[in-house]
Short mmCIF file of C-alpha atoms and ligand atoms in Angstrom, two decimals:
data_model
loop_
_atom_site.label_atom_id
_atom_site.label_comp_id
_atom_site.label_asym_id
_atom_site.label_seq_id
_atom_site.Cartn_x
_atom_site.Cartn_y
_atom_site.Cartn_z
CA MET D 2 142.01 -141.88 246.74
CA GLN D 3 138.61 -140.28 247.28
CA ALA D 4 138.67 -137.97 250.28
CA THR D 5 135.17 -138.68 251.52
CA ASN D 6 132.60 -141.34 250.89
CA GLN D 7 130.19 -139.97 253.45
CA ALA D 8 127.14 -137.89 252.55
CA ARG D 9 128.19 -134.27 252.52
CA SER D 10 126.52 -130.89 252.21
CA PRO D 11 127.54 -128.89 249.13
CA ARG D 12 130.20 -126.28 249.78
CA ASN D 13 130.82 -122.80 248.38
CA ILE D 14 134.56 -122.85 247.95
CA LEU D 15 136.92 -119.98 247.12
CA ILE D 16 140.10 -121.25 245.48
CA THR D 17 142.83 -118.61 245.39
CA GLY D 18 145.59 -119.06 242.82
CA GLY D 19 143.32 -121.42 240.89
CA ALA D 20 144.91 -120.50 237.55
CA GLY D 21 148.38 -121.56 238.68
CA PHE D 22 149.97 -125.01 238.58
CA ILE D 23 148.61 -126.78 241.67
CA GLY D 24 145.59 -124.51 242.03
CA SER D 25 144.30 -125.36 238.53
CA ASN D 26 144.84 -129.07 239.11
CA PHE D 27 142.85 -128.63 242.32
CA VAL D 28 140.01 -126.81 240.52
CA HIS D 29 139.79 -129.77 238.11
CA HIS D 30 139.90 -132.20 241.02
CA TRP D 31 137.19 -130.39 243.00
CA CYS D 32 134.84 -129.86 240.06
CA GLY D 33 135.22 -133.57 239.20
CA GLN D 34 134.65 -134.83 242.74
CA TYR D 35 131.93 -132.39 243.83
CA PRO D 36 129.99 -131.24 240.76
CA GLY D 37 127.22 -129.75 242.92
CA ASP D 38 129.55 -127.33 244.74
CA ARG D 39 129.89 -123.63 243.92
CA VAL D 40 133.52 -122.97 242.94
CA VAL D 41 134.91 -119.42 242.83
CA VAL D 42 138.47 -118.95 241.58
CA LEU D 43 140.32 -115.77 242.56
CA ASP D 44 143.58 -115.27 240.69
CA ALA D 45 145.60 -112.17 239.80
CA LEU D 46 146.94 -113.84 236.62
CA THR D 47 150.56 -112.97 237.30
CA TYR D 48 153.15 -114.40 234.90
CA ALA D 49 152.46 -117.80 236.58
CA GLY D 50 148.67 -117.68 236.24
CA ASN D 51 147.09 -118.93 233.03
CA ARG D 52 143.42 -118.97 232.03
CA ASN D 53 144.26 -121.80 229.60
CA ASN D 54 144.79 -124.06 232.63
CA LEU D 55 141.01 -123.95 233.15
CA VAL D 56 139.87 -123.72 229.53
CA ASP D 57 138.12 -127.10 229.54
CA LEU D 58 135.95 -125.96 232.48
CA GLU D 59 134.80 -122.74 230.81
CA GLY D 60 131.03 -122.41 230.63
CA LYS D 61 130.46 -124.61 233.68
CA ALA D 62 127.47 -123.04 235.43
CA ASN D 63 128.71 -123.26 239.03
CA LEU D 64 132.30 -122.19 238.35
CA ARG D 65 133.18 -118.48 238.46
CA PHE D 66 136.56 -117.01 237.61
CA VAL D 67 137.51 -113.64 239.09
CA GLN D 68 140.72 -111.89 238.12
CA GLY D 69 141.92 -110.05 241.21
CA ASP D 70 144.49 -109.69 243.93
CA ILE D 71 144.22 -111.42 247.30
CA CYS D 72 145.64 -108.19 248.82
CA ASP D 73 142.49 -106.33 247.68
CA ARG D 74 140.42 -106.43 250.87
CA ALA D 75 137.30 -104.84 249.37
CA LEU D 76 137.22 -107.41 246.55
CA VAL D 77 137.80 -110.33 248.93
CA ASP D 78 135.07 -109.09 251.32
CA GLN D 79 132.68 -108.69 248.42
CA LEU D 80 133.36 -112.22 247.13
CA PHE D 81 133.01 -113.85 250.55
CA GLN D 82 129.67 -112.15 251.05
CA ALA D 83 128.19 -112.38 247.56
CA GLU D 84 129.11 -116.06 247.18
CA ASN D 85 128.45 -116.97 250.82
CA ILE D 86 131.82 -118.72 250.92
CA ASP D 87 132.17 -121.43 253.59
CA THR D 88 135.48 -122.94 252.46
CA VAL D 89 138.76 -121.39 251.35
CA ALA D 90 141.57 -123.31 249.65
CA HIS D 91 144.41 -120.80 249.55
CA PHE D 92 147.03 -121.52 246.88
CA ALA D 93 147.80 -118.00 245.62
CA ALA D 94 151.45 -117.18 246.15
CA GLU D 95 154.67 -116.18 244.55
CA SER D 96 156.15 -119.67 244.42
CA HIS D 97 159.56 -119.74 242.72
CA VAL D 98 162.70 -119.67 244.87
CA ASP D 99 164.93 -118.25 242.10
CA ARG D 100 162.55 -115.33 241.56
CA SER D 101 162.50 -114.67 245.32
CA ILE D 102 166.28 -114.30 245.22
CA LEU D 103 166.04 -111.80 242.36
CA GLY D 104 163.17 -109.80 243.94
CA PRO D 105 161.81 -110.71 247.39
CA GLY D 106 159.34 -107.80 247.68
CA ALA D 107 156.51 -109.46 245.74
CA PHE D 108 156.88 -112.54 247.95
CA VAL D 109 156.35 -110.58 251.16
CA GLN D 110 153.43 -108.72 249.59
CA THR D 111 151.47 -111.71 248.24
CA ASN D 112 152.53 -114.47 250.62
CA VAL D 113 152.45 -112.51 253.89
CA VAL D 114 150.22 -109.46 253.30
CA GLY D 115 147.93 -111.38 250.92
CA THR D 116 147.44 -114.25 253.37
CA PHE D 117 146.85 -111.77 256.19
CA THR D 118 144.23 -109.97 254.07
CA LEU D 119 142.41 -113.23 253.37
CA LEU D 120 142.53 -114.27 257.02
CA GLU D 121 141.14 -110.93 258.22
CA ALA D 122 138.38 -110.95 255.60
CA PHE D 123 137.47 -114.55 256.39
CA ARG D 124 137.45 -113.85 260.14
CA GLN D 125 134.92 -111.06 259.65
CA HIS D 126 132.82 -113.19 257.29
CA TRP D 127 132.99 -116.27 259.55
CA MET D 128 131.81 -114.16 262.51
CA ASN D 129 128.98 -112.72 260.42
CA ARG D 130 127.93 -116.27 259.52
CA GLY D 131 127.78 -117.19 263.23
CA LYS D 132 131.19 -118.91 263.52
CA LEU D 133 129.98 -122.11 261.89
CA GLU D 134 132.03 -125.14 262.93
CA SER D 135 131.86 -126.61 259.45
CA ASP D 136 133.59 -123.63 257.78
CA ARG D 137 137.17 -124.23 256.65
CA PHE D 138 140.21 -122.10 255.75
CA LEU D 139 142.88 -124.37 254.25
CA HIS D 140 146.28 -122.78 253.75
CA VAL D 141 148.53 -124.54 251.24
CA SER D 142 152.14 -124.37 252.38
CA THR D 143 155.46 -125.98 251.69
CA ASP D 144 158.10 -128.23 253.24
CA GLU D 145 160.67 -125.50 252.53
CA VAL D 146 159.68 -123.73 255.77
CA TYR D 147 161.63 -126.43 257.66
CA GLY D 148 164.96 -125.60 255.97
CA SER D 149 167.48 -128.19 254.84
CA LEU D 150 168.16 -131.75 256.06
CA GLU D 151 171.50 -133.51 256.57
CA PRO D 152 171.91 -136.81 254.66
CA ASN D 153 170.83 -139.07 257.55
CA ASP D 154 168.23 -136.84 259.21
CA PRO D 155 164.68 -138.19 259.44
CA GLY D 156 162.11 -136.49 257.17
CA PHE D 157 160.35 -133.29 258.24
CA SER D 158 157.47 -133.92 260.62
CA GLU D 159 154.84 -131.42 261.79
CA THR D 160 156.95 -130.74 264.91
CA THR D 161 160.20 -130.00 263.05
CA PRO D 162 161.20 -126.41 263.96
CA TYR D 163 160.83 -123.82 261.21
CA ALA D 164 164.15 -122.71 259.64
CA PRO D 165 163.38 -121.11 256.26
CA ASN D 166 166.43 -120.24 254.14
CA SER D 167 165.15 -118.32 251.10
CA PRO D 168 162.98 -115.21 250.84
CA TYR D 169 160.30 -117.51 249.36
CA SER D 170 160.33 -119.97 252.26
CA ALA D 171 160.62 -117.16 254.83
CA SER D 172 157.51 -115.51 253.38
CA LYS D 173 155.64 -118.84 253.41
CA ALA D 174 156.74 -119.39 257.02
CA GLY D 175 155.39 -115.94 257.91
CA SER D 176 152.02 -116.82 256.38
CA ASP D 177 151.97 -120.18 258.19
CA HIS D 178 152.49 -118.44 261.55
CA LEU D 179 149.59 -116.09 260.84
CA VAL D 180 147.32 -119.02 259.92
CA ARG D 181 148.28 -120.83 263.13
CA ALA D 182 147.68 -117.66 265.19
CA TYR D 183 144.17 -117.20 263.77
CA PHE D 184 143.20 -120.61 265.09
CA HIS D 185 144.79 -120.12 268.50
CA THR D 186 143.61 -116.54 269.02
CA TYR D 187 140.20 -116.44 267.35
CA GLY D 188 139.28 -120.14 267.12
CA MET D 189 138.95 -119.74 263.36
CA PRO D 190 138.79 -123.16 261.66
CA THR D 191 142.13 -122.97 259.86
CA LEU D 192 144.10 -125.97 258.59
CA MET D 193 147.44 -126.21 256.87
CA THR D 194 149.29 -128.57 254.56
CA ASN D 195 153.08 -128.51 254.09
CA CYS D 196 153.90 -130.38 250.93
CA SER D 197 157.03 -131.44 249.10
CA ASN D 198 157.88 -130.77 245.43
CA ASN D 199 154.98 -131.34 243.02
CA TYR D 200 155.12 -132.22 239.34
CA GLY D 201 152.53 -132.90 236.63
CA PRO D 202 150.37 -131.07 234.06
CA TYR D 203 150.18 -127.24 233.90
CA HIS D 204 153.57 -126.78 235.61
CA PHE D 205 155.08 -123.44 234.57
CA PRO D 206 158.36 -123.99 232.69
CA GLU D 207 160.62 -122.14 235.14
CA LYS D 208 160.59 -125.11 237.57
CA LEU D 209 163.00 -128.03 237.24
CA ILE D 210 160.87 -130.76 235.63
CA PRO D 211 158.99 -128.74 232.97
CA LEU D 212 162.10 -126.67 232.24
CA MET D 213 164.13 -129.80 231.55
CA CYS D 214 161.37 -131.43 229.46
CA ILE D 215 160.94 -128.34 227.28
CA ASN D 216 164.69 -127.74 226.89
CA ILE D 217 165.14 -131.35 225.77
CA LEU D 218 162.42 -130.86 223.15
CA LEU D 219 164.11 -127.64 221.97
CA GLY D 220 167.64 -129.10 222.05
CA LYS D 221 168.69 -126.50 224.65
CA ALA D 222 171.22 -126.93 227.50
CA LEU D 223 169.88 -128.58 230.68
CA PRO D 224 171.14 -126.35 233.52
CA VAL D 225 171.87 -128.39 236.66
CA TYR D 226 172.71 -126.22 239.68
CA GLY D 227 175.93 -126.92 241.59
CA ASP D 228 176.89 -130.60 241.73
CA GLY D 229 173.33 -131.86 241.09
CA GLN D 230 173.34 -133.81 244.36
CA ASN D 231 170.54 -131.83 246.06
CA ILE D 232 167.60 -134.01 246.98
CA ARG D 233 163.90 -133.29 246.59
CA ASP D 234 160.91 -135.49 247.57
CA TRP D 235 158.62 -135.59 244.51
CA LEU D 236 154.83 -135.92 244.60
CA TYR D 237 152.45 -136.15 241.65
CA VAL D 238 150.19 -133.07 241.73
CA GLY D 239 146.98 -135.13 241.67
CA ASP D 240 148.05 -136.75 244.93
CA HIS D 241 148.63 -133.32 246.49
CA CYS D 242 145.08 -132.35 245.43
CA SER D 243 143.58 -135.45 247.02
CA ALA D 244 145.56 -134.73 250.22
CA ILE D 245 144.15 -131.18 250.42
CA ASP D 246 140.66 -132.51 249.76
CA THR D 247 141.16 -135.04 252.58
CA VAL D 248 142.34 -132.35 255.01
CA ILE D 249 139.40 -130.06 254.18
CA HIS D 250 136.93 -132.89 254.84
CA ARG D 251 138.59 -134.85 257.63
CA GLY D 252 141.35 -132.67 259.09
CA GLN D 253 141.24 -131.28 262.60
CA PRO D 254 141.01 -127.45 262.68
CA GLY D 255 144.20 -125.91 264.05
CA GLU D 256 146.33 -128.78 262.78
CA SER D 257 148.94 -128.93 260.05
CA TYR D 258 149.64 -131.99 257.90
CA ASN D 259 152.84 -132.80 256.04
CA VAL D 260 152.27 -134.23 252.56
CA GLY D 261 154.89 -136.09 250.54
CA GLY D 262 155.41 -138.93 248.13
CA ASN D 263 158.29 -140.75 249.84
CA ASN D 264 160.23 -140.28 246.60
CA GLU D 265 163.58 -138.74 247.44
CA VAL D 266 165.62 -138.23 244.28
CA LYS D 267 168.92 -136.42 243.61
CA ASN D 268 168.48 -133.70 240.98
CA LEU D 269 171.03 -135.20 238.61
CA ASP D 270 169.38 -138.64 238.82
CA LEU D 271 166.03 -137.03 238.10
CA VAL D 272 167.41 -135.21 235.06
CA HIS D 273 168.93 -138.50 233.82
CA THR D 274 165.53 -140.19 234.14
CA LEU D 275 163.81 -137.33 232.27
CA CYS D 276 166.41 -137.56 229.47
CA ASP D 277 165.97 -141.31 229.15
CA LEU D 278 162.18 -141.09 229.14
CA MET D 279 162.28 -138.32 226.53
CA ASP D 280 164.63 -140.39 224.36
CA GLU D 281 162.10 -143.22 224.58
CA LEU D 282 158.87 -141.23 224.15
CA ALA D 283 159.67 -138.26 221.89
CA PRO D 284 159.88 -139.16 218.21
CA ASP D 285 162.14 -136.43 216.84
CA LEU D 286 164.51 -134.77 219.28
CA PRO D 287 167.07 -132.24 218.00
CA ILE D 288 169.82 -133.83 220.15
CA ARG D 289 169.91 -137.50 221.12
CA PRO D 290 170.79 -138.91 223.59
CA SER D 291 169.38 -136.01 225.61
CA ARG D 292 171.92 -136.54 228.37
CA GLU D 293 174.42 -134.76 226.11
CA LEU D 294 172.57 -131.53 226.89
CA ILE D 295 173.31 -131.64 230.64
CA THR D 296 175.34 -128.61 231.76
CA PHE D 297 176.44 -127.85 235.31
CA VAL D 298 175.83 -124.19 236.14
CA LYS D 299 176.50 -121.88 239.10
CA ASP D 300 174.61 -123.00 242.20
CA ARG D 301 171.47 -121.27 243.50
CA PRO D 302 172.50 -118.98 246.43
CA GLY D 303 171.58 -120.60 249.77
CA HIS D 304 170.47 -123.76 247.94
CA ASP D 305 168.83 -126.20 250.41
CA ARG D 306 170.55 -129.57 250.18
CA ARG D 307 167.83 -132.03 251.03
CA TYR D 308 164.07 -132.11 251.64
CA ALA D 309 162.15 -135.19 252.77
CA ILE D 310 158.69 -135.52 254.25
CA ASP D 311 157.46 -137.79 257.01
CA ALA D 312 153.78 -138.15 256.04
CA THR D 313 152.87 -140.45 258.94
CA LYS D 314 150.33 -138.05 260.46
CA ILE D 315 148.11 -137.56 257.39
CA SER D 316 148.37 -141.25 256.60
CA THR D 317 147.53 -142.63 260.06
CA GLU D 318 145.06 -139.94 261.20
CA LEU D 319 143.26 -139.20 257.93
CA GLY D 320 143.94 -142.29 255.81
CA TRP D 321 145.61 -140.42 252.92
CA THR D 322 148.37 -142.08 250.91
CA PRO D 323 149.79 -141.15 247.51
CA SER D 324 148.55 -143.24 244.60
CA VAL D 325 151.06 -142.43 241.83
CA THR D 326 154.64 -143.72 241.90
CA VAL D 327 157.35 -141.44 240.57
CA GLU D 328 157.99 -143.82 237.63
CA VAL D 329 154.35 -143.67 236.52
CA GLY D 330 154.00 -139.95 237.33
CA LEU D 331 157.04 -138.84 235.35
CA ARG D 332 155.98 -140.87 232.33
CA LYS D 333 152.45 -139.36 232.50
CA THR D 334 153.94 -135.88 232.86
CA ILE D 335 156.24 -136.24 229.87
CA GLU D 336 153.39 -137.59 227.77
CA TRP D 337 151.35 -134.53 228.79
CA TYR D 338 154.09 -132.09 227.73
CA LEU D 339 154.50 -133.98 224.45
CA SER D 340 150.77 -133.70 223.66
CA ASN D 341 150.37 -130.12 224.89
CA LYS D 342 152.89 -128.08 222.95
CA ASP D 343 150.11 -125.51 222.35
CA TRP D 344 149.93 -124.99 226.09
CA TRP D 345 153.62 -124.45 226.83
CA GLU D 346 154.93 -122.78 223.69
CA PRO D 347 153.21 -119.39 224.34
CA LEU D 348 154.67 -119.37 227.85
CA LEU D 349 158.20 -118.95 226.48
CA SER D 350 157.43 -115.23 226.22
CA GLU D 351 159.72 -112.20 226.23
CA GLU D 352 159.23 -111.99 230.02
CA TYR D 353 160.27 -115.63 230.33
CA LYS D 354 163.32 -115.10 228.12
CA ALA D 355 164.39 -112.05 230.17
CA TYR D 356 163.98 -114.03 233.40
CA TYR D 357 165.92 -116.96 231.92
CA GLN D 358 168.74 -114.65 230.91
CA LYS D 359 168.97 -113.21 234.44
CA VAL D 360 169.13 -116.60 236.15
CA TYR D 361 171.20 -118.62 233.70
CA ALA D 362 173.42 -116.08 231.91
P1 NAD I 428 152.18 -121.07 240.84
O1 NAD I 428 153.24 -120.03 240.89
O2 NAD I 428 152.13 -122.00 239.70
O3 NAD I 428 150.73 -120.38 240.92
C1 NAD I 428 150.46 -119.33 241.78
C2 NAD I 428 149.13 -118.71 241.35
O4 NAD I 428 148.82 -117.66 242.26
C3 NAD I 428 149.17 -118.09 239.95
O5 NAD I 428 148.03 -118.45 239.23
C4 NAD I 428 149.19 -116.59 240.21
O6 NAD I 428 148.58 -115.83 239.18
C5 NAD I 428 148.42 -116.50 241.51
N1 NAD I 428 148.76 -115.31 242.30
C6 NAD I 428 150.00 -114.85 242.60
N2 NAD I 428 149.91 -113.70 243.31
C7 NAD I 428 148.58 -113.47 243.49
C8 NAD I 428 147.85 -112.47 244.16
N3 NAD I 428 148.47 -111.46 244.80
N4 NAD I 428 146.51 -112.54 244.16
C9 NAD I 428 145.87 -113.56 243.51
N5 NAD I 428 146.52 -114.52 242.84
C10 NAD I 428 147.86 -114.48 242.84
O7 NAD I 428 152.30 -121.85 242.21
P2 NAD I 428 152.08 -123.40 242.54
O8 NAD I 428 153.34 -124.12 242.28
O9 NAD I 428 150.82 -123.84 241.93
O10 NAD I 428 151.91 -123.33 244.13
C11 NAD I 428 150.62 -123.10 244.70
C12 NAD I 428 150.76 -123.07 246.22
O11 NAD I 428 151.31 -124.31 246.66
C13 NAD I 428 151.72 -122.00 246.72
O12 NAD I 428 151.18 -121.46 247.90
C14 NAD I 428 153.01 -122.74 247.01
O13 NAD I 428 153.73 -122.12 248.05
C15 NAD I 428 152.47 -124.10 247.44
N6 NAD I 428 153.35 -125.26 247.19
C16 NAD I 428 153.88 -125.47 245.95
C17 NAD I 428 154.64 -126.62 245.72
C18 NAD I 428 155.23 -126.93 244.36
O14 NAD I 428 155.99 -127.90 244.24
N7 NAD I 428 154.92 -126.19 243.33
C19 NAD I 428 154.85 -127.53 246.77
C20 NAD I 428 154.31 -127.26 248.04
C21 NAD I 428 153.53 -126.13 248.22
O1 DAU I 429 159.54 -128.26 248.24
C1 DAU I 429 158.39 -127.59 247.80
C2 DAU I 429 158.78 -126.46 246.88
O2 DAU I 429 159.18 -127.06 245.65
C3 DAU I 429 157.66 -125.45 246.65
O3 DAU I 429 157.36 -124.82 247.85
C4 DAU I 429 158.08 -124.41 245.60
O4 DAU I 429 156.99 -123.55 245.33
C5 DAU I 429 158.48 -125.14 244.34
O5 DAU I 429 158.94 -124.21 243.38
C6 DAU I 429 159.58 -126.17 244.65
O6 DAU I 429 160.80 -125.50 245.02
P1 DAU I 429 162.24 -126.00 244.51
O7 DAU I 429 163.16 -124.86 244.61
O8 DAU I 429 162.64 -127.27 245.17
O9 DAU I 429 161.85 -126.35 242.97
P2 DAU I 429 162.60 -126.08 241.60
O10 DAU I 429 161.84 -126.80 240.56
O11 DAU I 429 162.88 -124.64 241.39
O12 DAU I 429 163.99 -126.82 241.81
C7 DAU I 429 164.07 -128.18 242.14
C8 DAU I 429 165.54 -128.52 242.35
O13 DAU I 429 166.21 -128.44 241.08
C9 DAU I 429 166.28 -127.58 243.27
O14 DAU I 429 167.23 -128.31 244.01
C10 DAU I 429 166.98 -126.61 242.33
C11 DAU I 429 167.27 -127.48 241.12
N1 DAU I 429 167.28 -126.80 239.80
C12 DAU I 429 166.20 -126.04 239.48
C13 DAU I 429 166.13 -125.39 238.28
C14 DAU I 429 164.95 -124.52 237.91
C15 DAU I 429 168.32 -126.99 238.91
O15 DAU I 429 169.29 -127.71 239.19
N2 DAU I 429 168.27 -126.33 237.71
C16 DAU I 429 167.22 -125.54 237.36
O16 DAU I 429 167.27 -124.95 236.25
#
């Protein structure tokens, strides 16, 4: 859905992490919806960041890409000032739970210290601009901050107590608390979204859906953690982008909004669906049926059993609802991976192989 039909003033938006999975989808979304806006992307290009995610936007006059770290206060100050930024959409993060188990330090640095750096820089800049009511700082967070649900528990709502279980979710929870505090203490116009699992184009192949799609294409084992009965609530990435757009334009400063697709699926069922869709859509697979590749592997330590989102607040207060069903979204996603081998093949680098070895050996 379109987030706003009303006349709007152009914005100067800083999108952090705009070369990552969701961030790059959001850059495409924003440039498509608001072609008159100034868009500045700040991304450190870690292993998860990829300039190719934005290649079709290269040369666009009002889009600027800056390679840099959100922890670099001088750089952030300079960008806020030089570009007269009035809106921040903050995606930059270390985002993979398995990597946070292997090495939590980078998660605390980027997710906590990086978010704090951005908040401090924006506070100074917002004060310099005269504390404009229309300015926005939108922090993109996750449902993982709420911990794990029992089978019959209702979905996470905005009042569910925080109970993060992994270094990743604990670092995101820390950043969420800082964002909340900047509204309550300084009146800064912060907003937050806590979203469930995304899938779609430009998804780095360490996460479940792209990893399974690529392994099927390569005839490699499909590693399912534990008994495969963990549940995730899947949302097509384009719907997450429209939700963030909606919150920036219509959300109430100081509020958080849970975003989800109402698509709870057990991991093993999801992998079965991906195998069946691949068997249908991919012309020459090394192993067929793909289900033969499924292998149960050692469980992720501290693996959360179930996530589910209650998205009543964003739907009733802001009028946002998801537009893509999981059936349609998965088919679109597989078609994208089939037509974009040139995008994903270079990502299976030596670094990726070393990481894969550590997690799956
Ligand atoms: P991603 O790992 O694909 O991308 C993260 C991006 O941030 C990369 O481009 C990376 O280069 C950049 N980055 C990392 N550290 C940086 C730093 N110090 N300075 C500047 N840039 C840096 O992540 P994603 O899956 O696109 O997630 C984006 C945001 O959405 C994250 O905040 C994540 O917590 C949140 N989120 C993700 C999901 C999901 O399913 N993927 C769901 C809910 C919320
Ligand atoms: O819920 C939102 C979160 O979703 C985001 O905050 C995170 O940034 C994002 O990475 C994602 O976290 P998950 O840990 O849920 O996603 P992942 O794709 O890593 O795993 C999804 C499920 O699949 C999870 O239960 C673990 C399982 N899994 C994952 C991989 C990579 C497997 O069984 N095998 C695998 O090889």
